[in-house]
Amino acid sequence: MDTIVVEGGVPLRGTVQVSGAKNAALPAVAAALLAEGDHRVANVPDLADVRTMARLLGHMGCAVERSGDHHGLSIRVPAAVTPEAPYELVKTMRAAVLVLGPLVARWGRARVSLPGGCAIGARPIDQHLKALTALGARIELEHGYVDATAPAGRLRGTTFTFDVQTVTGTENVLMAAALAEGRTVLRNCAREPEVVDLAAALVRMGARIEGAGTDELRIDGVERLRPLDHVVIPDRIEAGTFLVAGALPGSDVVVRGCRAADLEALVEKLRAAGATVGEVEGGLRVVGDGRPRPVDVRTSPHPGFPTDMQAQLMALLCLADGSSTLTETVFENRFMHVQELRRMGAEIAVDGKTAVVKGVPALSGAPVMASDLRASAALIVAGLAARGTTVVQRVYHLDRGYERIEAKLAPLGARIRREKA
Ligand code: EPU
């Protein structure tokens, strides 16, 4: 298994380019299942999760290929697909569940493995299933699979209120409603930029959707959609990770290609921590000035502070001149990086949903183990700041969501390399 080796203590300087958003690319690829024909998606990052999604569509009979030089993906959806997502693929990537809505809406039937538990929490899909049932799908759970059928072949518009705001739940149901008969009103929807991007992609396919970016989506179902031709938005979490790294003492980094509006909650916290963050042509510039100041953070759905940035910000706050609190409200078990950060000399106490981080003047490099995607990124950030060598193991978590992070950080001066097993 590969490891990433970081020799810390070098301030970062220079410009780094953001890739397309993993969490927008995955639903866009799933959306191709809504229409037969030749689809094109651009700015699709080259990541393990994207390759898993491509394999999944391949399993269904679609031809998925990389194309062109703009990180393009072309998808040919045939006249008939095998509407099945097997356990072997879903277990490696929960987002595979995004094919459920499109399959049942377009092909009248879906057999999708139930995702198992996950390192960061139980992550049920009850809201996806409740909403699809409200749209008229008949759902059975058997042998670890969700078997969904649309009686008479088509879903029916409905009004549904989500009990909790769910990103992939909103996306799944939005895709299904796009082809349902009549109007669907979805309330308490997720407002993440990735949901807005999916809505934009669907509208380009011919869907009729209002309210994207608010918590109420109104969808007038159409009988047929055109193939997709879409450019994925920049990855705000990858960008955010670089912004946090750029806020380390002495660093000065331009994160190019990100959209400031998607990053407001993080930028606010970085400024409160003492970093200077400003918009520059094509992106954001961050300058880290001395030891960070402590800040208090509470994760919540967009536009609140993203749970996907909690671990990375914690890594920065380990060095703060005082105590910070980070409260995780979205997932129940998203503090696994704490143990590893402690091994690097961080002083962190966890009490339920809250971590109290007492800043220390310096971290020290250590061998550490990544437990999930964003935790891995946090360990890289900590490694960049630490004195000495940090070796991050289980890099496959990182490769699910960051496109060659070492190749992006090295030109900024980071002493970072991948060691092949
Ligand atoms: N939830 C339910 N029932 C459901 C769905 C969700 O109780 O049917 C709960 C979850 O257990 C969680 C909360 O609702 O406590 C929010 O979960 P959500 O469904 O919004 O998460 P998700 O859609 O599974 C996406 C991202 C995650 C990101 C979360 C929160 C994708 C592919 N994944 O997951 O990204 O953390 O939204 O913003 O879009 C990552 O990229 O590292 C990652 C984990």
CSV table of C-alpha atoms and ligand atoms in Angstrom, one decimal:
chain,number,residue,atom,x,y,z
A,1,MET,CA,0.0,0.0,0.0
A,2,ASP,CA,1.3,3.5,-0.9
A,3,THR,CA,2.3,6.0,1.8
A,4,ILE,CA,2.7,9.7,1.7
A,5,VAL,CA,5.8,11.1,3.3
A,6,VAL,CA,5.9,14.7,4.4
A,7,GLU,CA,8.9,16.5,5.8
A,8,GLY,CA,7.2,19.4,7.5
A,9,GLY,CA,8.0,22.9,8.6
A,10,VAL,CA,8.4,24.5,5.1
A,11,PRO,CA,5.9,27.4,4.5
A,12,LEU,CA,4.0,27.0,1.3
A,13,ARG,CA,4.3,29.6,-1.5
A,14,GLY,CA,2.8,29.7,-4.9
A,15,THR,CA,-0.4,28.8,-6.9
A,16,VAL,CA,-2.4,25.6,-6.8
A,17,GLN,CA,-5.2,24.7,-9.2
A,18,VAL,CA,-8.4,23.2,-8.0
A,19,SER,CA,-9.9,20.1,-9.7
A,20,GLY,CA,-13.6,19.4,-10.5
A,21,ALA,CA,-15.7,18.5,-7.5
A,22,LYS,CA,-15.9,14.8,-6.6
A,23,ASN,CA,-19.3,15.2,-5.0
A,24,ALA,CA,-20.7,17.0,-8.0
A,25,ALA,CA,-19.1,14.7,-10.6
A,26,LEU,CA,-20.6,11.5,-9.0
A,27,PRO,CA,-24.2,12.6,-9.2
A,28,ALA,CA,-23.7,14.0,-12.7
A,29,VAL,CA,-22.4,10.6,-13.9
A,30,ALA,CA,-25.4,8.9,-12.2
A,31,ALA,CA,-27.7,11.4,-14.0
A,32,ALA,CA,-26.6,10.0,-17.3
A,33,LEU,CA,-28.8,7.0,-16.5
A,34,LEU,CA,-31.8,9.2,-17.0
A,35,ALA,CA,-31.4,9.3,-20.8
A,36,GLU,CA,-30.3,6.9,-23.5
A,37,GLY,CA,-27.6,8.3,-25.8
A,38,ASP,CA,-24.2,9.9,-25.7
A,39,HIS,CA,-23.4,12.1,-22.6
A,40,ARG,CA,-20.5,14.3,-22.0
A,41,VAL,CA,-19.2,15.6,-18.7
A,42,ALA,CA,-16.2,17.9,-18.4
A,43,ASN,CA,-14.0,18.8,-15.4
A,44,VAL,CA,-14.4,15.3,-13.9
A,45,PRO,CA,-11.5,14.7,-11.5
A,46,ASP,CA,-9.5,11.5,-11.9
A,47,LEU,CA,-10.2,9.9,-8.6
A,48,ALA,CA,-10.8,6.4,-7.3
A,49,ASP,CA,-14.5,7.2,-6.6
A,50,VAL,CA,-15.1,8.4,-10.1
A,51,ARG,CA,-13.5,5.2,-11.5
A,52,THR,CA,-15.8,3.2,-9.2
A,53,MET,CA,-18.8,5.1,-10.5
A,54,ALA,CA,-17.6,4.5,-14.1
A,55,ARG,CA,-17.2,0.8,-13.3
A,56,LEU,CA,-20.7,0.7,-11.9
A,57,LEU,CA,-22.2,2.2,-15.1
A,58,GLY,CA,-20.1,-0.2,-17.1
A,59,HIS,CA,-21.6,-3.1,-15.1
A,60,MET,CA,-25.0,-1.8,-16.2
A,61,GLY,CA,-24.0,-1.9,-19.9
A,62,CYS,CA,-22.9,1.7,-20.4
A,63,ALA,CA,-19.6,2.6,-22.1
A,64,VAL,CA,-17.7,5.1,-20.1
A,65,GLU,CA,-14.5,6.6,-21.3
A,66,ARG,CA,-12.1,9.4,-20.6
A,67,SER,CA,-12.1,11.9,-23.4
A,68,GLY,CA,-10.4,15.1,-24.5
A,69,ASP,CA,-8.1,17.1,-22.3
A,70,HIS,CA,-10.5,18.9,-20.0
A,71,HIS,CA,-10.9,16.0,-17.7
A,72,GLY,CA,-13.8,14.8,-19.9
A,73,LEU,CA,-15.8,11.7,-19.5
A,74,SER,CA,-18.0,10.3,-22.2
A,75,ILE,CA,-20.8,8.0,-21.3
A,76,ARG,CA,-22.9,6.0,-23.8
A,77,VAL,CA,-26.1,4.8,-22.3
A,78,PRO,CA,-27.6,2.0,-24.4
A,79,ALA,CA,-31.3,1.3,-25.2
A,80,ALA,CA,-31.5,-1.2,-22.3
A,81,VAL,CA,-29.4,-1.3,-19.1
A,82,THR,CA,-29.0,-3.8,-16.4
A,83,PRO,CA,-30.4,-1.8,-13.5
A,84,GLU,CA,-28.3,-3.2,-10.8
A,85,ALA,CA,-25.6,-1.9,-8.4
A,86,PRO,CA,-23.8,-4.9,-6.8
A,87,TYR,CA,-22.5,-5.0,-3.3
A,88,GLU,CA,-18.9,-5.3,-4.5
A,89,LEU,CA,-19.1,-1.7,-5.9
A,90,VAL,CA,-21.4,-0.1,-3.4
A,91,LYS,CA,-19.4,-1.3,-0.4
A,92,THR,CA,-16.4,0.6,-1.7
A,93,MET,CA,-18.3,3.8,-2.3
A,94,ARG,CA,-21.6,4.8,-0.7
A,95,ALA,CA,-22.3,7.4,-3.4
A,96,ALA,CA,-23.1,4.5,-5.6
A,97,VAL,CA,-26.6,4.7,-4.1
A,98,LEU,CA,-27.1,7.7,-6.4
A,99,VAL,CA,-28.0,5.4,-9.2
A,100,LEU,CA,-31.2,4.3,-7.4
A,101,GLY,CA,-33.3,7.3,-8.3
A,102,PRO,CA,-32.3,7.5,-12.0
A,103,LEU,CA,-32.7,3.8,-12.5
A,104,VAL,CA,-36.2,3.5,-11.1
A,105,ALA,CA,-37.3,6.7,-12.8
A,106,ARG,CA,-36.0,5.9,-16.3
A,107,TRP,CA,-35.9,2.1,-16.4
A,108,GLY,CA,-38.8,1.3,-14.0
A,109,ARG,CA,-36.6,-0.9,-11.8
A,110,ALA,CA,-33.5,-0.8,-9.7
A,111,ARG,CA,-31.7,-3.3,-7.6
A,112,VAL,CA,-29.1,-1.5,-5.5
A,113,SER,CA,-27.1,-3.0,-2.6
A,114,LEU,CA,-27.7,-1.3,0.7
A,115,PRO,CA,-24.5,0.5,1.7
A,116,GLY,CA,-23.0,-0.8,5.0
A,117,GLY,CA,-22.0,1.3,7.9
A,118,CYS,CA,-19.2,3.7,7.4
A,119,ALA,CA,-16.2,4.9,9.4
A,120,ILE,CA,-17.8,8.3,10.0
A,121,GLY,CA,-21.2,7.2,11.1
A,122,ALA,CA,-24.2,4.9,10.4
A,123,ARG,CA,-25.3,6.9,7.4
A,124,PRO,CA,-28.7,5.3,6.7
A,125,ILE,CA,-30.6,5.9,3.4
A,126,ASP,CA,-34.0,5.9,4.9
A,127,GLN,CA,-34.8,9.3,3.5
A,128,HIS,CA,-33.9,8.3,0.0
A,129,LEU,CA,-36.3,5.3,0.3
A,130,LYS,CA,-39.1,7.3,2.0
A,131,ALA,CA,-39.1,9.9,-0.7
A,132,LEU,CA,-39.0,7.4,-3.6
A,133,THR,CA,-41.9,5.6,-1.9
A,134,ALA,CA,-43.8,8.9,-1.8
A,135,LEU,CA,-43.1,9.2,-5.6
A,136,GLY,CA,-44.9,5.8,-6.0
A,137,ALA,CA,-41.9,3.5,-6.1
A,138,ARG,CA,-42.5,0.1,-4.6
A,139,ILE,CA,-39.5,-0.7,-2.4
A,140,GLU,CA,-38.5,-4.0,-0.9
A,141,LEU,CA,-35.4,-4.8,1.1
A,142,GLU,CA,-34.2,-8.3,0.6
A,143,HIS,CA,-30.8,-10.1,0.9
A,144,GLY,CA,-29.1,-6.8,1.5
A,145,TYR,CA,-30.5,-5.1,-1.6
A,146,VAL,CA,-33.0,-2.4,-2.2
A,147,ASP,CA,-35.4,-3.6,-4.9
A,148,ALA,CA,-37.4,-0.7,-6.3
A,149,THR,CA,-40.0,-0.7,-9.0
A,150,ALA,CA,-42.1,1.9,-10.5
A,151,PRO,CA,-45.6,0.4,-10.9
A,152,ALA,CA,-46.9,1.1,-14.5
A,153,GLY,CA,-43.4,2.1,-15.4
A,154,ARG,CA,-43.4,5.7,-14.2
A,155,LEU,CA,-43.1,7.5,-10.9
A,156,ARG,CA,-45.8,10.1,-9.9
A,157,GLY,CA,-45.1,13.7,-8.6
A,158,THR,CA,-45.7,14.3,-5.0
A,159,THR,CA,-45.0,16.6,-2.0
A,160,PHE,CA,-42.4,15.3,0.4
A,161,THR,CA,-40.5,16.8,3.3
A,162,PHE,CA,-37.2,15.3,4.3
A,163,ASP,CA,-36.8,14.6,8.0
A,164,VAL,CA,-33.1,15.5,7.8
A,165,GLN,CA,-31.2,17.5,5.2
A,166,THR,CA,-29.4,15.0,3.1
A,167,VAL,CA,-27.1,15.8,0.2
A,168,THR,CA,-27.2,12.5,-1.8
A,169,GLY,CA,-30.8,12.0,-0.7
A,170,THR,CA,-31.9,15.3,-2.2
A,171,GLU,CA,-29.9,14.5,-5.4
A,172,ASN,CA,-31.4,11.0,-5.7
A,173,VAL,CA,-34.9,12.2,-5.4
A,174,LEU,CA,-34.4,15.2,-7.6
A,175,MET,CA,-33.2,13.0,-10.4
A,176,ALA,CA,-36.2,10.6,-9.9
A,177,ALA,CA,-38.7,13.5,-9.8
A,178,ALA,CA,-37.3,14.9,-13.1
A,179,LEU,CA,-38.9,12.1,-15.0
A,180,ALA,CA,-42.0,11.6,-12.8
A,181,GLU,CA,-45.5,12.4,-14.0
A,182,GLY,CA,-46.6,15.8,-12.8
A,183,ARG,CA,-45.2,18.1,-10.2
A,184,THR,CA,-43.0,17.2,-7.2
A,185,VAL,CA,-42.4,19.6,-4.3
A,186,LEU,CA,-39.5,18.6,-2.1
A,187,ARG,CA,-39.0,20.4,1.3
A,188,ASN,CA,-36.1,20.6,3.7
A,189,CYS,CA,-33.7,19.9,0.8
A,190,ALA,CA,-30.0,20.1,1.0
A,191,ARG,CA,-28.6,23.4,-0.4
A,192,GLU,CA,-25.1,22.4,-1.1
A,193,PRO,CA,-23.4,23.8,-4.2
A,194,GLU,CA,-23.2,20.2,-5.5
A,195,VAL,CA,-27.0,19.9,-5.4
A,196,VAL,CA,-27.3,23.2,-7.3
A,197,ASP,CA,-24.8,21.9,-9.9
A,198,LEU,CA,-26.8,18.7,-10.4
A,199,ALA,CA,-30.0,20.7,-10.8
A,200,ALA,CA,-28.2,22.8,-13.5
A,201,ALA,CA,-27.0,19.6,-15.2
A,202,LEU,CA,-30.6,18.2,-15.2
A,203,VAL,CA,-32.0,21.5,-16.6
A,204,ARG,CA,-29.6,21.2,-19.5
A,205,MET,CA,-31.0,17.8,-20.1
A,206,GLY,CA,-34.4,19.3,-20.3
A,207,ALA,CA,-35.6,18.9,-16.7
A,208,ARG,CA,-37.9,21.6,-15.2
A,209,ILE,CA,-36.6,22.5,-11.8
A,210,GLU,CA,-37.1,25.6,-9.6
A,211,GLY,CA,-35.6,26.5,-6.3
A,212,ALA,CA,-32.1,25.0,-6.5
A,213,GLY,CA,-30.0,26.4,-3.7
A,214,THR,CA,-33.0,26.9,-1.5
A,215,ASP,CA,-34.6,24.2,0.8
A,216,GLU,CA,-37.6,23.8,-1.5
A,217,LEU,CA,-37.3,22.2,-4.9
A,218,ARG,CA,-40.2,22.2,-7.3
A,219,ILE,CA,-39.9,19.9,-10.2
A,220,ASP,CA,-42.3,19.5,-13.2
A,221,GLY,CA,-41.6,16.0,-14.5
A,222,VAL,CA,-41.0,15.6,-18.2
A,223,GLU,CA,-41.4,12.4,-20.2
A,224,ARG,CA,-37.9,12.3,-21.6
A,225,LEU,CA,-34.5,13.9,-21.1
A,226,ARG,CA,-31.7,14.7,-23.5
A,227,PRO,CA,-28.2,13.4,-23.0
A,228,LEU,CA,-26.1,15.4,-20.6
A,229,ASP,CA,-23.5,18.0,-21.6
A,230,HIS,CA,-22.1,19.5,-18.4
A,231,VAL,CA,-19.0,21.0,-16.8
A,232,VAL,CA,-18.6,20.1,-13.2
A,233,ILE,CA,-18.0,22.9,-10.6
A,234,PRO,CA,-14.7,23.2,-8.8
A,235,ASP,CA,-14.2,21.1,-5.7
A,236,ARG,CA,-14.8,23.4,-2.7
A,237,ILE,CA,-13.4,20.9,-0.3
A,238,GLU,CA,-10.2,20.4,-2.1
A,239,ALA,CA,-9.9,24.2,-2.4
A,240,GLY,CA,-10.7,24.5,1.3
A,241,THR,CA,-8.0,22.0,2.1
A,242,PHE,CA,-5.4,24.1,0.2
A,243,LEU,CA,-6.7,27.2,1.9
A,244,VAL,CA,-6.2,25.7,5.3
A,245,ALA,CA,-2.7,24.6,4.3
A,246,GLY,CA,-2.1,28.1,3.0
A,247,ALA,CA,-3.1,29.5,6.4
A,248,LEU,CA,-0.2,27.7,8.1
A,249,PRO,CA,2.3,30.2,9.6
A,250,GLY,CA,4.5,31.9,7.0
A,251,SER,CA,2.5,30.5,4.0
A,252,ASP,CA,1.2,32.5,1.0
A,253,VAL,CA,-0.9,30.5,-1.4
A,254,VAL,CA,-3.2,31.3,-4.3
A,255,VAL,CA,-5.9,28.7,-4.8
A,256,ARG,CA,-6.9,29.1,-8.4
A,257,GLY,CA,-10.2,28.0,-9.9
A,258,CYS,CA,-12.3,28.0,-6.7
A,259,ARG,CA,-15.5,29.9,-6.2
A,260,ALA,CA,-15.4,32.2,-3.2
A,261,ALA,CA,-19.1,32.0,-2.7
A,262,ASP,CA,-18.9,28.3,-2.0
A,263,LEU,CA,-16.3,28.8,0.7
A,264,GLU,CA,-17.7,31.6,2.8
A,265,ALA,CA,-18.1,29.7,6.1
A,266,LEU,CA,-14.5,28.4,5.9
A,267,VAL,CA,-13.0,31.7,4.9
A,268,GLU,CA,-14.8,33.4,7.8
A,269,LYS,CA,-13.1,31.0,10.2
A,270,LEU,CA,-9.7,31.3,8.6
A,271,ARG,CA,-9.9,35.1,9.0
A,272,ALA,CA,-11.0,34.7,12.6
A,273,ALA,CA,-7.9,32.5,13.0
A,274,GLY,CA,-5.8,35.3,11.8
A,275,ALA,CA,-5.1,34.4,8.2
A,276,THR,CA,-5.6,37.0,5.5
A,277,VAL,CA,-7.9,35.7,2.7
A,278,GLY,CA,-8.8,37.8,-0.3
A,279,GLU,CA,-10.2,37.3,-3.7
A,280,VAL,CA,-7.7,37.5,-6.6
A,281,GLU,CA,-8.2,37.0,-10.3
A,282,GLY,CA,-9.5,33.5,-10.7
A,283,GLY,CA,-9.4,32.4,-7.1
A,284,LEU,CA,-8.5,33.1,-3.5
A,285,ARG,CA,-5.2,34.1,-1.9
A,286,VAL,CA,-4.5,33.1,1.7
A,287,VAL,CA,-1.6,34.4,3.8
A,288,GLY,CA,-0.9,32.7,7.1
A,289,ASP,CA,0.6,35.1,9.7
A,290,GLY,CA,2.2,33.6,12.7
A,291,ARG,CA,0.4,31.2,15.1
A,292,PRO,CA,-3.3,30.9,14.4
A,293,ARG,CA,-5.8,32.4,16.9
A,294,PRO,CA,-8.2,29.9,18.4
A,295,VAL,CA,-11.7,29.7,16.9
A,296,ASP,CA,-14.9,27.9,17.7
A,297,VAL,CA,-16.6,25.9,14.9
A,298,ARG,CA,-19.8,24.0,14.6
A,299,THR,CA,-20.4,22.0,11.5
A,300,SER,CA,-23.9,22.1,9.8
A,301,PRO,CA,-25.4,21.7,6.3
A,302,HIS,CA,-24.6,24.4,3.7
A,303,PRO,CA,-24.3,27.3,4.0
A,304,GLY,CA,-22.9,26.4,7.5
A,305,PHE,CA,-19.4,25.2,8.1
A,306,PRO,CA,-18.9,21.9,6.1
A,307,THR,CA,-18.3,18.7,8.0
A,308,ASP,CA,-15.9,17.8,5.2
A,309,MET,CA,-13.6,20.6,6.4
A,310,GLN,CA,-13.7,19.9,10.1
A,311,ALA,CA,-10.7,17.6,10.3
A,312,GLN,CA,-8.4,19.9,8.2
A,313,LEU,CA,-9.3,23.0,10.2
A,314,MET,CA,-8.7,21.1,13.4
A,315,ALA,CA,-5.2,20.3,12.1
A,316,LEU,CA,-4.5,24.0,11.8
A,317,LEU,CA,-6.1,24.8,15.2
A,318,CYS,CA,-3.7,22.3,16.8
A,319,LEU,CA,-1.1,25.1,16.5
A,320,ALA,CA,-3.3,27.9,17.8
A,321,ASP,CA,-2.4,30.2,20.5
A,322,GLY,CA,-5.2,29.1,22.8
A,323,SER,CA,-8.2,26.6,23.0
A,324,SER,CA,-10.6,26.1,20.1
A,325,THR,CA,-13.8,24.0,20.2
A,326,LEU,CA,-15.0,22.0,17.2
A,327,THR,CA,-18.5,20.6,17.3
A,328,GLU,CA,-19.6,18.0,14.8
A,329,THR,CA,-23.3,17.9,14.2
A,330,VAL,CA,-23.6,16.2,10.8
A,331,PHE,CA,-22.0,12.8,11.5
A,332,GLU,CA,-21.8,11.0,14.8
A,333,ASN,CA,-18.3,9.6,14.5
A,334,ARG,CA,-16.1,12.0,12.7
A,335,PHE,CA,-13.2,12.6,15.1
A,336,MET,CA,-11.0,9.6,14.2
A,337,HIS,CA,-8.3,11.9,13.2
A,338,VAL,CA,-8.0,13.1,16.8
A,339,GLN,CA,-6.1,10.0,17.9
A,340,GLU,CA,-3.6,10.4,15.1
A,341,LEU,CA,-3.2,14.2,15.6
A,342,ARG,CA,-2.4,13.4,19.3
A,343,ARG,CA,0.4,11.1,18.1
A,344,MET,CA,1.8,14.2,16.5
A,345,GLY,CA,1.8,16.1,19.8
A,346,ALA,CA,-1.7,17.7,19.5
A,347,GLU,CA,-3.6,18.3,22.7
A,348,ILE,CA,-7.2,17.4,22.0
A,349,ALA,CA,-10.0,16.3,24.3
A,350,VAL,CA,-13.2,14.9,22.9
A,351,ASP,CA,-16.5,15.0,24.8
A,352,GLY,CA,-19.4,13.6,22.7
A,353,LYS,CA,-19.9,15.8,19.7
A,354,THR,CA,-17.3,18.4,20.7
A,355,ALA,CA,-13.5,18.4,20.5
A,356,VAL,CA,-11.5,20.9,22.6
A,357,VAL,CA,-8.2,21.6,20.9
A,358,LYS,CA,-5.6,23.2,23.1
A,359,GLY,CA,-3.1,24.7,20.7
A,360,VAL,CA,0.6,23.7,21.0
A,361,PRO,CA,3.5,25.7,19.6
A,362,ALA,CA,4.6,22.9,17.3
A,363,LEU,CA,3.6,19.4,16.1
A,364,SER,CA,6.1,16.7,15.6
A,365,GLY,CA,6.1,14.3,12.6
A,366,ALA,CA,5.0,10.8,13.2
A,367,PRO,CA,3.8,7.7,11.4
A,368,VAL,CA,0.0,8.0,11.2
A,369,MET,CA,-2.9,6.1,9.8
A,370,ALA,CA,-5.6,7.7,7.7
A,371,SER,CA,-9.1,6.5,8.7
A,372,ASP,CA,-11.3,8.3,6.1
A,373,LEU,CA,-10.9,10.7,3.2
A,374,ARG,CA,-11.0,14.1,5.0
A,375,ALA,CA,-9.1,12.7,8.1
A,376,SER,CA,-6.3,11.8,5.6
A,377,ALA,CA,-6.2,15.4,4.3
A,378,ALA,CA,-6.0,16.7,7.9
A,379,LEU,CA,-3.0,14.5,8.5
A,380,ILE,CA,-1.3,15.9,5.5
A,381,VAL,CA,-2.0,19.4,6.7
A,382,ALA,CA,-0.6,18.5,10.1
A,383,GLY,CA,2.4,16.9,8.5
A,384,LEU,CA,3.1,20.0,6.5
A,385,ALA,CA,3.3,22.0,9.7
A,386,ALA,CA,5.1,19.5,11.9
A,387,ARG,CA,8.7,19.3,12.7
A,388,GLY,CA,10.3,16.2,11.1
A,389,THR,CA,8.8,13.4,9.0
A,390,THR,CA,5.2,12.3,8.9
A,391,VAL,CA,4.3,9.1,7.1
A,392,VAL,CA,0.6,8.8,6.3
A,393,GLN,CA,-0.5,5.3,5.8
A,394,ARG,CA,-3.7,4.0,4.1
A,395,VAL,CA,-3.5,6.6,1.4
A,396,TYR,CA,-6.2,4.9,-0.6
A,397,HIS,CA,-8.7,6.9,1.5
A,398,LEU,CA,-7.0,10.1,0.2
A,399,ASP,CA,-7.0,8.9,-3.4
A,400,ARG,CA,-10.8,8.6,-3.3
A,401,GLY,CA,-11.2,12.3,-3.2
A,402,TYR,CA,-7.9,14.2,-3.9
A,403,GLU,CA,-6.4,14.2,-7.3
A,404,ARG,CA,-2.6,13.6,-6.7
A,405,ILE,CA,-2.5,15.9,-3.7
A,406,GLU,CA,1.3,15.4,-3.4
A,407,ALA,CA,1.8,16.6,-7.0
A,408,LYS,CA,-0.2,19.7,-6.3
A,409,LEU,CA,1.5,20.5,-3.0
A,410,ALA,CA,5.1,19.9,-4.1
A,411,PRO,CA,5.3,22.9,-6.4
A,412,LEU,CA,4.3,25.1,-3.4
A,413,GLY,CA,7.5,24.1,-1.8
A,414,ALA,CA,6.1,21.2,0.3
A,415,ARG,CA,8.5,18.4,0.8
A,416,ILE,CA,6.0,15.7,0.1
A,417,ARG,CA,6.3,12.5,-1.9
A,418,ARG,CA,4.4,9.3,-2.4
A,419,GLU,CA,6.2,6.0,-1.8
A,420,LYS,CA,4.9,3.1,-3.7
A,421,ALA,CA,4.5,-0.1,-1.7
B,1,EPU,N1,-29.1,10.8,6.9
B,1,EPU,C1,-30.1,10.1,7.4
B,1,EPU,N2,-30.9,9.4,6.5
B,1,EPU,C2,-30.7,9.4,5.2
B,1,EPU,C3,-29.6,10.2,4.7
B,1,EPU,C4,-28.8,10.9,5.6
B,1,EPU,O1,-30.3,10.0,8.6
B,1,EPU,O2,-31.5,8.8,4.4
B,1,EPU,C5,-28.2,11.5,7.9
B,1,EPU,C6,-26.8,11.0,7.8
B,1,EPU,O3,-26.6,9.9,8.6
B,1,EPU,C7,-26.0,12.2,8.3
B,1,EPU,C8,-26.8,13.4,7.8
B,1,EPU,O4,-28.1,12.9,7.5
B,1,EPU,O5,-26.0,12.3,9.7
B,1,EPU,C9,-26.3,14.1,6.5
B,1,EPU,O6,-25.9,13.1,5.6
B,1,EPU,P1,-26.0,13.3,4.0
B,1,EPU,O7,-27.0,12.3,3.5
B,1,EPU,O8,-26.1,14.7,3.7
B,1,EPU,O9,-24.6,12.8,3.5
B,1,EPU,P2,-24.3,12.1,2.2
B,1,EPU,O10,-25.2,12.6,1.1
B,1,EPU,O11,-24.2,10.6,2.4
B,1,EPU,C10,-22.6,13.8,1.2
B,1,EPU,C11,-21.1,13.8,0.8
B,1,EPU,C12,-20.2,13.7,2.0
B,1,EPU,C13,-20.5,14.8,3.0
B,1,EPU,C14,-22.0,14.9,3.3
B,1,EPU,C15,-22.4,16.0,4.2
B,1,EPU,C16,-21.3,12.9,-1.4
B,1,EPU,C17,-21.0,11.8,-2.4
B,1,EPU,N3,-21.0,12.8,-0.2
B,1,EPU,O12,-22.8,12.6,1.9
B,1,EPU,O13,-18.9,13.7,1.5
B,1,EPU,O14,-19.8,14.7,4.1
B,1,EPU,O15,-22.8,14.9,2.1
B,1,EPU,O16,-22.1,17.2,3.6
B,1,EPU,O17,-21.8,13.9,-1.9
B,1,EPU,C18,-16.6,13.3,1.5
B,1,EPU,O18,-16.6,13.8,0.4
B,1,EPU,O19,-15.6,13.1,2.2
B,1,EPU,C19,-17.9,13.0,2.1
B,1,EPU,C20,-18.1,12.2,3.1
